[in-house]
Coordinates of C-alpha atoms and ligand atoms in Angstrom, one line a residue:
Chain A
M464 CA 200.7 6.1 227.3
I465 CA 200.9 5.4 230.9
P466 CA 198.1 6.0 233.3
A467 CA 198.6 8.3 236.3
P468 CA 199.8 6.5 239.4
F469 CA 197.1 5.0 241.7
D470 CA 196.7 2.6 244.5
Y471 CA 195.1 -0.7 243.8
A472 CA 193.4 -3.4 245.9
A473 CA 191.7 -6.7 244.8
P474 CA 189.1 -7.5 247.4
N475 CA 187.8 -11.1 247.7
T476 CA 184.4 -10.3 248.9
L477 CA 181.7 -7.7 247.9
A478 CA 181.8 -6.5 251.6
E479 CA 185.5 -5.7 251.3
A480 CA 184.9 -3.9 248.1
F481 CA 182.2 -1.9 249.7
A482 CA 184.5 -0.9 252.6
L483 CA 187.2 0.1 250.1
L484 CA 184.7 2.3 248.2
E485 CA 183.3 3.8 251.4
Q486 CA 186.9 4.6 252.7
H487 CA 188.2 6.2 249.3
G488 CA 185.1 8.0 248.3
D489 CA 185.2 9.8 245.1
D490 CA 188.9 8.9 244.5
A491 CA 188.0 5.2 244.0
K492 CA 186.8 3.5 240.8
I493 CA 185.9 0.1 240.2
L494 CA 188.0 -2.1 237.8
A495 CA 186.2 -4.8 236.1
G496 CA 187.5 -5.8 232.6
G497 CA 189.3 -2.6 232.4
H498 CA 188.9 -2.3 228.7
S499 CA 187.0 1.0 228.8
L500 CA 188.7 2.2 232.0
I501 CA 192.3 1.6 231.2
P502 CA 192.3 3.3 227.9
M503 CA 190.5 6.2 229.4
M504 CA 193.2 6.4 232.2
K505 CA 196.1 6.2 229.6
L506 CA 194.4 9.2 227.9
R507 CA 194.1 10.9 231.2
F508 CA 190.3 11.2 230.7
A509 CA 190.2 9.5 234.1
S510 CA 192.8 9.5 236.8
P511 CA 191.2 7.8 239.9
A512 CA 193.6 7.7 242.9
F513 CA 192.4 4.3 243.8
L514 CA 191.2 1.2 241.8
V515 CA 189.0 -1.4 243.4
D516 CA 189.6 -4.5 241.2
I517 CA 186.5 -6.7 241.6
N518 CA 187.9 -9.5 239.4
N519 CA 188.8 -11.7 242.6
I520 CA 185.2 -11.6 244.0
P521 CA 183.7 -15.0 243.4
G522 CA 180.1 -15.6 242.1
L523 CA 179.5 -12.6 239.9
S524 CA 179.6 -14.2 236.5
Y525 CA 176.6 -16.4 236.4
I526 CA 174.2 -16.6 233.5
R527 CA 170.9 -18.4 234.4
E528 CA 167.1 -18.2 234.3
E529 CA 165.5 -17.9 237.7
D530 CA 162.1 -16.5 239.1
G531 CA 160.9 -15.2 235.8
Y532 CA 164.1 -13.4 235.0
L533 CA 167.2 -14.1 232.9
R534 CA 169.9 -13.1 235.5
I535 CA 173.3 -12.1 234.3
G536 CA 176.1 -11.5 236.9
A537 CA 178.1 -8.2 236.5
M538 CA 181.2 -9.9 235.8
A539 CA 180.0 -12.2 233.0
R540 CA 182.4 -11.5 230.0
E541 CA 181.3 -11.0 226.5
A542 CA 183.0 -14.4 225.7
D543 CA 180.8 -16.0 228.5
L544 CA 177.7 -14.9 226.9
D545 CA 179.1 -16.0 223.4
H546 CA 179.7 -19.4 224.8
S547 CA 176.5 -19.8 227.0
E548 CA 174.1 -22.5 225.6
L549 CA 171.2 -20.7 227.3
I550 CA 172.0 -17.4 225.7
R551 CA 172.6 -19.0 222.3
S552 CA 169.4 -21.0 222.3
R553 CA 167.0 -18.5 223.9
Y554 CA 168.4 -15.0 223.7
P555 CA 169.9 -14.5 220.2
I556 CA 169.9 -10.7 220.6
F557 CA 173.0 -11.1 222.9
T558 CA 174.7 -13.4 220.5
D559 CA 174.0 -10.6 217.8
A560 CA 175.5 -7.9 220.1
S561 CA 178.4 -9.7 221.7
K562 CA 179.7 -10.7 218.2
L563 CA 179.7 -7.2 217.3
I564 CA 181.4 -5.8 220.4
A565 CA 185.0 -5.2 219.6
D566 CA 187.1 -8.3 218.8
P567 CA 187.8 -11.7 220.5
Q568 CA 190.6 -10.4 222.7
V569 CA 188.4 -7.6 224.0
R570 CA 185.5 -9.9 224.5
N571 CA 187.6 -12.1 226.7
M572 CA 188.1 -9.3 229.2
G573 CA 185.1 -7.0 228.7
T574 CA 182.2 -7.6 231.3
I575 CA 178.5 -6.8 230.8
G576 CA 178.4 -5.0 233.9
G577 CA 181.1 -2.7 232.8
N578 CA 179.6 -2.3 229.5
I579 CA 176.5 -0.9 231.1
A580 CA 178.2 0.9 234.1
H581 CA 180.5 2.8 231.8
G582 CA 177.4 4.9 230.8
D583 CA 178.6 5.2 227.2
A584 CA 176.1 5.7 224.6
A585 CA 178.4 4.0 222.0
N586 CA 178.4 0.7 223.9
D587 CA 176.0 -1.9 222.6
H588 CA 174.5 -3.5 225.6
P589 CA 172.6 -0.6 226.7
A590 CA 170.3 -0.6 223.8
V591 CA 169.8 -4.4 224.1
M592 CA 168.8 -3.8 227.7
L593 CA 166.3 -0.9 226.6
A594 CA 164.7 -3.3 224.2
M595 CA 164.3 -6.0 226.8
R596 CA 163.3 -3.7 229.6
A597 CA 166.0 -4.9 231.8
E598 CA 166.4 -4.1 235.6
V599 CA 169.8 -3.2 237.0
V600 CA 170.6 -4.6 240.5
I601 CA 172.9 -2.2 242.3
S602 CA 174.4 -3.2 245.7
S603 CA 176.1 -1.4 248.6
A604 CA 177.0 -2.0 252.1
E605 CA 173.4 -0.9 252.9
G606 CA 171.7 -3.3 250.7
Q607 CA 170.6 -3.7 247.1
R608 CA 168.2 -1.8 245.0
T609 CA 166.7 -2.5 241.5
V610 CA 166.7 0.3 239.0
P611 CA 164.7 0.0 235.7
I612 CA 167.0 0.5 232.7
D613 CA 164.9 3.6 231.9
E614 CA 166.1 5.3 234.9
F615 CA 169.7 4.1 234.7
F616 CA 171.4 6.3 232.2
Y617 CA 171.9 10.0 233.6
G618 CA 174.1 11.6 230.9
F619 CA 177.5 11.3 229.4
Y620 CA 179.4 8.5 231.4
M621 CA 176.8 9.1 234.2
T622 CA 174.7 6.4 235.5
A623 CA 172.5 5.5 238.6
V624 CA 175.4 3.6 240.2
Q625 CA 176.6 5.9 243.2
Q626 CA 180.1 6.2 244.5
N627 CA 179.8 3.5 247.2
E628 CA 177.8 1.0 245.0
I629 CA 178.5 -1.8 242.6
L630 CA 176.4 -3.0 239.9
T631 CA 176.1 -6.7 240.6
E632 CA 173.3 -8.1 238.4
I633 CA 171.4 -7.4 235.2
R634 CA 167.8 -8.9 235.2
I635 CA 165.7 -9.4 232.2
P636 CA 162.1 -10.4 232.4
I637 CA 161.9 -13.8 230.5
P638 CA 159.9 -12.9 227.5
P639 CA 156.6 -14.8 226.7
A640 CA 156.1 -17.2 223.7
G641 CA 155.8 -15.3 220.5
T642 CA 158.8 -13.2 221.2
G643 CA 161.6 -12.4 219.0
N644 CA 164.5 -10.1 219.4
A645 CA 167.6 -8.9 217.2
Y646 CA 170.4 -6.4 217.3
H647 CA 172.6 -4.9 214.6
K648 CA 174.9 -2.1 214.4
L649 CA 176.6 -0.5 211.5
E650 CA 180.4 -0.3 212.0
R651 CA 183.2 0.8 209.7
K652 CA 185.4 -2.1 210.7
V653 CA 185.5 -4.8 213.1
G654 CA 186.0 -3.6 216.6
D655 CA 184.7 -0.1 215.9
Y656 CA 181.9 1.5 217.8
A657 CA 178.6 1.8 216.2
T658 CA 177.8 4.3 213.5
A659 CA 174.3 3.5 214.5
G660 CA 172.7 0.4 216.2
V661 CA 169.3 -0.7 216.7
A662 CA 168.0 -3.4 219.3
V663 CA 164.5 -4.7 218.9
Q664 CA 162.3 -7.1 220.9
I665 CA 158.6 -7.7 219.8
T666 CA 156.0 -10.0 221.2
V667 CA 153.1 -10.9 218.8
D668 CA 149.9 -12.7 219.9
G669 CA 148.2 -15.6 218.0
K670 CA 146.5 -13.2 215.7
G671 CA 149.6 -11.3 214.7
F672 CA 149.0 -8.3 216.9
C673 CA 152.0 -6.7 218.7
T674 CA 151.7 -7.0 222.4
Y675 CA 155.2 -5.9 223.3
A676 CA 157.6 -3.7 221.5
G677 CA 161.1 -2.8 222.9
I678 CA 163.4 -0.6 220.7
G679 CA 166.9 0.6 221.8
L680 CA 169.2 2.8 219.8
T681 CA 173.0 2.9 220.1
N682 CA 175.3 6.0 219.6
V683 CA 172.7 8.2 218.1
N684 CA 171.8 10.3 221.2
P685 CA 174.0 11.5 224.1
T686 CA 172.6 8.6 226.3
P687 CA 171.4 5.2 225.0
M688 CA 168.0 5.9 223.7
R689 CA 164.5 4.2 223.8
A690 CA 162.6 4.9 220.4
A691 CA 159.4 5.3 222.5
R692 CA 157.2 6.8 219.6
S693 CA 158.4 3.8 217.4
E694 CA 157.2 1.4 220.2
E695 CA 154.0 3.2 220.5
A696 CA 153.3 3.0 216.8
L697 CA 153.6 -0.9 217.0
L698 CA 151.7 -1.7 220.1
G699 CA 148.4 -3.1 219.4
Q700 CA 148.9 -3.1 215.8
K701 CA 149.0 -5.9 213.2
M702 CA 152.7 -6.1 212.1
T703 CA 152.2 -4.9 208.6
E704 CA 154.9 -3.5 206.4
E705 CA 153.2 -0.1 206.8
A706 CA 153.4 -0.3 210.7
I707 CA 156.9 -1.4 210.5
A708 CA 157.9 1.5 208.0
E709 CA 156.3 4.0 210.3
A710 CA 158.0 2.8 213.3
A711 CA 161.3 3.0 211.4
R712 CA 160.5 6.5 210.3
L713 CA 159.8 7.7 213.7
A714 CA 163.1 6.2 215.2
A715 CA 165.0 8.0 212.5
E716 CA 163.2 11.2 213.2
D717 CA 163.4 10.9 217.0
C718 CA 167.2 10.1 217.4
N719 CA 169.8 12.8 217.9
P720 CA 173.0 11.8 216.2
S721 CA 175.8 14.2 215.8
D722 CA 178.2 14.6 212.8
D723 CA 181.5 12.8 213.3
L724 CA 184.0 10.7 211.4
R725 CA 181.5 7.8 211.4
G726 CA 179.1 9.9 209.3
D727 CA 176.8 13.0 209.3
E728 CA 173.4 13.4 211.0
E729 CA 171.4 12.7 207.9
Y730 CA 173.3 9.5 207.2
K731 CA 173.0 8.4 210.6
R732 CA 169.4 9.0 210.8
A733 CA 168.7 7.2 207.6
M734 CA 170.7 4.3 208.8
V735 CA 168.7 4.2 212.1
G736 CA 165.5 3.9 209.9
V737 CA 167.1 1.1 207.8
L738 CA 168.3 -0.8 210.8
T739 CA 165.1 -0.4 212.8
R740 CA 163.1 -1.9 209.9
R741 CA 165.4 -4.8 209.5
M742 CA 165.7 -5.6 213.1
I743 CA 161.9 -5.6 213.5
H744 CA 161.7 -8.1 210.6
K745 CA 164.5 -10.2 211.9
A746 CA 162.8 -10.1 215.5
L747 CA 159.5 -11.2 213.9
E748 CA 161.1 -14.1 212.0
R749 CA 162.6 -15.3 215.3
A750 CA 159.2 -14.8 217.0
R751 CA 157.6 -17.2 214.5
R752 CA 160.2 -20.1 215.2
Chain B
M1488 CA 206.4 18.6 245.4
K1489 CA 203.1 17.4 244.1
N1490 CA 202.8 13.7 243.2
P1491 CA 201.8 13.4 239.5
S1492 CA 198.2 12.2 240.3
E1493 CA 197.6 15.5 242.3
E1494 CA 199.1 17.4 239.5
Q1495 CA 197.0 15.6 236.9
S1496 CA 193.8 16.1 238.7
S1497 CA 194.5 19.9 239.6
M1498 CA 195.3 20.2 235.9
Q1499 CA 192.0 18.8 234.8
E1500 CA 190.2 20.9 237.5
K1501 CA 191.7 24.0 235.8
K1502 CA 190.2 22.9 232.6
G1503 CA 186.9 22.7 234.3
V1504 CA 186.6 19.0 234.2
S1505 CA 187.4 17.4 237.5
R1506 CA 187.8 13.7 237.3
R1507 CA 185.3 13.3 239.8
A1508 CA 182.4 15.0 238.1
F1509 CA 183.6 13.4 234.8
L1510 CA 183.2 9.8 235.4
R1511 CA 181.6 9.2 238.7
G1512 CA 178.4 11.3 238.4
A1513 CA 179.3 12.3 241.9
G1514 CA 176.7 14.3 243.7
L1515 CA 173.8 13.0 241.6
T1516 CA 171.0 11.5 243.7
T1517 CA 169.1 8.6 242.4
A1518 CA 166.0 10.0 241.3
G1519 CA 163.1 7.8 240.9
T1520 CA 165.0 4.6 241.9
V1521 CA 163.4 2.1 244.0
A1522 CA 163.4 -0.9 246.3
L1523 CA 166.0 -0.5 249.1
S1524 CA 166.1 -4.1 250.5
A1525 CA 168.8 -4.4 253.0
G1526 CA 167.2 -7.7 254.1
L1527 CA 168.0 -9.4 250.9
L1528 CA 171.8 -8.8 251.1
S1529 CA 173.9 -11.7 252.4
F1530 CA 177.0 -9.6 252.8
K1531 CA 177.8 -7.2 255.5
L1532 CA 180.5 -4.6 256.1
E1533 CA 181.6 -6.4 259.1
D1534 CA 182.6 -9.5 257.0
A1535 CA 185.5 -7.5 255.8
K1536 CA 187.8 -8.6 258.6
A1537 CA 191.2 -8.8 257.0
P1538 CA 191.2 -6.0 254.4
P1539 CA 192.9 -6.8 251.1
A1540 CA 196.6 -5.6 250.6
I1541 CA 196.7 -2.1 249.1
L1542 CA 199.3 -1.8 246.4
G1543 CA 201.0 1.0 245.1
P1544 CA 201.3 3.9 243.9
G1545 CA 204.9 2.6 244.2
E1546 CA 206.2 -0.9 243.0
A1547 CA 204.3 -3.9 244.2
E1548 CA 205.1 -7.5 244.1
V1549 CA 203.3 -9.5 241.4
R1550 CA 203.8 -13.2 241.0
F1551 CA 202.4 -15.1 238.1
V1552 CA 203.4 -17.8 235.7
V1553 CA 204.9 -16.7 232.4
N1554 CA 205.4 -19.4 229.7
G1555 CA 205.3 -22.1 232.6
Q1556 CA 207.8 -20.6 234.8
A1557 CA 206.7 -18.8 238.0
R1558 CA 207.9 -15.3 238.0
T1559 CA 208.1 -12.5 240.5
I1560 CA 208.3 -8.8 239.4
W1561 CA 208.1 -5.5 241.1
V1562 CA 205.9 -3.0 239.2
E1563 CA 203.6 0.0 239.8
P1564 CA 200.1 -1.0 239.7
R1565 CA 199.7 1.3 236.6
T1566 CA 202.1 -0.9 234.7
T1567 CA 200.4 -2.8 231.9
L1568 CA 201.0 -6.5 231.2
A1569 CA 202.6 -5.5 228.0
E1570 CA 205.1 -3.2 229.6
A1571 CA 205.8 -5.8 232.5
L1572 CA 206.6 -8.5 229.9
R1573 CA 208.6 -6.3 227.6
E1574 CA 210.5 -4.1 230.0
H1575 CA 210.6 -6.3 233.3
L1576 CA 210.9 -9.8 231.7
S1577 CA 212.6 -9.0 228.4
L1578 CA 209.9 -10.9 226.4
T1579 CA 209.6 -8.4 223.6
G1580 CA 207.6 -10.7 221.4
A1581 CA 204.2 -9.1 222.1
K1582 CA 204.4 -5.8 220.2
V1583 CA 203.0 -2.5 221.4
V1584 CA 201.6 -0.8 218.4
C1585 CA 198.4 1.1 219.1
D1586 CA 198.7 0.8 222.9
R1587 CA 194.9 1.1 223.2
G1588 CA 193.3 -2.3 222.3
S1589 CA 192.6 -1.6 218.9
C1590 CA 195.2 -3.7 216.8
S1591 CA 195.9 -6.9 218.9
A1592 CA 199.7 -6.8 218.2
C1593 CA 200.2 -7.2 221.9
T1594 CA 198.0 -10.3 222.2
V1595 CA 199.2 -12.9 224.8
W1596 CA 197.2 -15.6 226.5
V1597 CA 195.9 -15.2 230.0
D1598 CA 194.8 -18.6 231.3
G1599 CA 194.8 -19.8 227.8
K1600 CA 192.6 -17.0 226.3
P1601 CA 194.0 -14.3 224.2
V1602 CA 193.9 -10.7 225.5
N1603 CA 195.3 -7.4 224.6
S1604 CA 198.2 -7.0 227.0
C1605 CA 198.5 -3.2 226.6
I1606 CA 195.1 -2.5 228.3
T1607 CA 195.6 -5.1 230.9
L1608 CA 197.2 -4.3 234.2
A1609 CA 200.1 -6.6 235.3
V1610 CA 198.7 -6.6 238.9
D1611 CA 195.4 -7.7 237.4
V1612 CA 196.9 -11.1 236.2
S1613 CA 198.6 -11.7 239.4
G1614 CA 198.4 -15.5 240.2
R1615 CA 197.5 -16.3 236.7
E1616 CA 199.1 -18.0 233.8
V1617 CA 200.4 -16.0 231.0
T1618 CA 201.7 -17.5 227.7
T1619 CA 203.5 -15.3 225.2
I1620 CA 204.8 -15.9 221.6
E1621 CA 208.0 -16.8 223.3
G1622 CA 206.4 -19.7 225.1
L1623 CA 204.6 -21.3 222.3
A1624 CA 207.4 -23.3 220.7
Q1625 CA 208.5 -26.5 222.7
G1626 CA 212.2 -26.2 223.0
D1627 CA 213.5 -26.0 219.4
E1628 CA 210.2 -27.2 218.0
L1629 CA 208.1 -24.5 216.6
H1630 CA 204.3 -24.6 217.2
P1631 CA 202.6 -25.9 214.1
V1632 CA 201.1 -22.4 213.6
Q1633 CA 204.4 -20.9 213.6
E1634 CA 205.8 -23.5 211.1
A1635 CA 202.7 -22.9 208.9
F1636 CA 203.3 -19.1 209.1
I1637 CA 206.8 -19.7 207.7
E1638 CA 205.7 -22.3 205.1
H1639 CA 202.9 -20.1 203.8
D1640 CA 204.9 -17.0 203.9
A1641 CA 202.2 -15.4 206.1
S1642 CA 204.6 -12.6 207.5
M1643 CA 205.8 -9.4 205.7
C1644 CA 207.2 -6.8 208.1
G1645 CA 206.4 -9.2 210.9
F1646 CA 205.0 -6.6 213.3
C1647 CA 201.7 -8.1 213.6
T1648 CA 202.8 -11.7 213.5
P1649 CA 203.2 -12.5 217.0
G1650 CA 199.7 -11.3 217.9
M1651 CA 198.3 -13.1 214.7
V1652 CA 200.0 -16.4 215.8
M1653 CA 198.7 -16.1 219.2
S1654 CA 195.2 -15.6 218.1
C1655 CA 195.5 -18.5 215.4
A1656 CA 197.0 -20.9 218.0
A1657 CA 194.4 -20.2 220.5
L1658 CA 191.6 -21.0 217.9
L1659 CA 193.2 -24.2 217.1
K1660 CA 193.3 -25.1 220.8
R1661 CA 189.8 -24.4 221.2
N1662 CA 188.5 -25.6 217.8
P1663 CA 190.6 -28.3 216.1
N1664 CA 188.4 -28.2 213.0
P1665 CA 188.0 -24.7 212.0
G1666 CA 186.7 -23.3 208.8
L1667 CA 187.8 -20.2 207.0
E1668 CA 185.1 -18.1 208.8
D1669 CA 186.3 -19.3 212.2
V1670 CA 189.8 -18.2 211.3
K1671 CA 188.6 -14.9 210.1
L1672 CA 186.6 -14.3 213.4
A1673 CA 189.6 -15.4 215.5
T1674 CA 191.8 -12.8 213.8
S1675 CA 189.2 -10.1 213.3
G1676 CA 190.9 -8.0 215.8
N1677 CA 194.4 -8.3 214.5
L1678 CA 195.3 -5.6 212.2
C1679 CA 197.9 -6.2 209.6
R1680 CA 199.1 -3.1 207.5
C1681 CA 201.1 -5.4 205.1
G1682 CA 197.9 -7.3 204.1
T1683 CA 199.0 -10.8 205.0
Y1684 CA 195.4 -12.0 205.9
P1685 CA 194.9 -14.4 203.0
K1686 CA 198.3 -16.2 203.9
V1687 CA 197.5 -16.2 207.5
F1688 CA 194.1 -17.8 206.8
E1689 CA 195.9 -20.4 204.6
A1690 CA 198.6 -21.1 207.3
T1691 CA 196.1 -21.6 210.0
L1692 CA 194.0 -24.0 208.1
A1693 CA 197.0 -26.0 207.0
A1694 CA 198.2 -26.1 210.6
A1695 CA 194.8 -27.3 211.7
K1696 CA 195.2 -30.2 209.3
K1697 CA 198.8 -31.0 210.3
M1698 CA 197.9 -30.9 214.0
K1699 CA 195.2 -33.6 213.5
K1700 CA 197.7 -36.1 212.0
Ligands
FAD347 C1 189.3 -1.6 221.0 C2 188.0 -1.7 221.8 C3 186.8 -1.7 221.1 C4 185.7 -1.8 221.8 N1 184.5 -1.7 221.0 C5 183.3 -1.8 221.7 C6 182.1 -1.9 220.9 O1 182.1 -1.9 219.7 N2 180.9 -2.0 221.7 C7 180.8 -2.0 223.0 O2 179.7 -2.1 223.5 N3 182.0 -1.8 223.7 C8 183.3 -1.9 223.1 N4 184.4 -1.8 223.8 C9 184.2 -1.6 225.3 C10 184.4 -3.0 226.1 O3 183.3 -3.7 225.6 C11 184.6 -2.6 227.5 O4 185.2 -3.8 227.9 C12 183.3 -2.4 228.2 O5 182.6 -1.2 227.7 C13 183.6 -2.1 229.6 O6 183.7 -3.3 230.3 P1 184.8 -3.7 231.3 O7 184.5 -4.8 232.1 O8 186.0 -3.5 230.6 O9 184.7 -2.3 232.3 P2 185.9 -1.4 232.9 O10 186.7 -0.8 231.7 O11 186.6 -2.1 234.0 O12 184.9 -0.3 233.6 C14 184.2 0.6 232.8 C15 183.6 1.6 233.8 O13 182.5 1.0 234.5 C16 182.7 0.9 235.9 N5 182.3 -0.3 236.3 C17 182.8 -1.7 235.8 N6 182.0 -2.6 236.4 C18 181.3 -2.0 237.4 C19 180.3 -2.7 238.2 N7 180.2 -4.0 238.3 N8 179.6 -1.7 239.1 C20 179.9 -0.4 239.0 N9 180.8 0.2 238.1 C21 181.4 -0.7 237.3 C22 184.2 1.2 236.0 O14 184.6 1.8 237.3 C23 184.4 2.2 234.9 O15 184.0 3.4 235.0 C24 185.6 -1.7 223.1 C25 186.8 -1.6 223.9 C26 188.0 -1.7 223.2 C27 189.4 -1.6 223.9
FES348 S1 199.1 -2.5 221.0 FE1 197.6 -3.6 222.2 S2 196.0 -3.7 220.9 FE2 197.3 -2.4 219.7
FES349 S1 203.2 -8.3 208.4 FE1 203.4 -6.2 208.4 S2 201.7 -5.5 209.7 FE2 201.3 -7.6 209.4

């Protein structure tokens, strides 16, 4: 399988990249890790006439806390997340997710920006971002704008990133004390996309009442999905077994999985329920630490 | 004559899926998005004085270091690293099996890290250092992982073996004291239809011990 021919440039600055995107319009696509894009080009699901490789642009792969946010540069690789001490010690949900994304080879190339910008509900980071209520920083020659994650995914492979823009940063509000988070997905084998995946972030106050609930679902809806009713069911509640079971039930009810080789609808709904319950428990456990 | 990319896109348009609409989300406006802050941005369009070279669609020069030697090849930008190594440099150790990133038979190191060469573009590794299975031995002396694979009979048909060895050798480079779980994780993307996994794990742990001596 060989992709259709294309022109290629690897700019050294964002400004150069913007100029190329401007110049080539709809014909251009950004190349990050290439591990979603190249396979799609081989299958001719995409045939861009021009690739703008952003790998040579320095300064886009940081992972740091600043101004109340965890800020992750779009070009941070899964392996960077895996190896980051900050992530390991303070954001275990990312370690949960990055361990489950493909295999070590793919994780050495795949970027967090590409994972989100690809706009694929089967990718794992989007649900994590929903659970943490991330903001996405999108830049262009005109400036930069910040888009809440809930307004980022438009549809199948469609996101808020416009043709002349580059996703440059993901910003996550640093969660307060009493917060825990966790992600898990059911997969048939290592490297498989999720049969179903659930990301949870919970904050509880001193009395055990829920003051924040974020629940994101992977691959059980045409777009990455927030389990909004589950979150509502937890907010302000004592985190009892009943409250958790209700949240899990609502997530299973509200998702929209389709039958495929990974399982039928009923099975996937059931798995969303199970995973939601388990991830809430795991997040609570971590919140107590 | 149409060039293949035009032909491709007109084919897709006929099927009603234009490539533009498909991936880009072109024409969508950014409903409900906020905070345009031009002032915040340090980069300006005028900064782009000398535009980067545009390569392709024909053959372009790619210079990189392969197994310690500087190499220059001429390839189309669409050429994968696997193809470049196999077809242009006659390094056929890395195997192309699934050709879509799923099996890791094509594993080589880029700047010391294992990657799937079948879904990495050759132009993308321009200026970087690539190590293939052919570059692992020092002259006639096999890498300890290669030796251990032989001693422990960790290869059957052998098709997955170069990729396996590259994954295991990369692990030992990073972690000289791996446990079984570490080896399993390092090879988790390497598929072996013959089922050599237990031997691969054994061999890698043995190689680790040997390398420490
Ligand atoms: C075998 C295999 C298994 C996989 N399994 C999983 C899995 O289990 N879970 C999972 O989440 N992912 C999985 N992936 C996908 C992998 O994580 C991809 O690397 C990731 O989805 C895309 O990141 P990338 O950097 O490779 O992006 P690319 O492939 O380079 O780009 C993807 C898309 O996003 C656009 N883009 C990239 N970066 C930017 C940017 N900064 N701004 C604007 N647009 C941008 C590109 O133009 C393209 O349309 C798998 C991939 C493979 C090959
Ligand atoms: S041939 Fe590259 S991963 Fe299978
Ligand atoms: S030895 Fe045959 S595929 Fe692994």
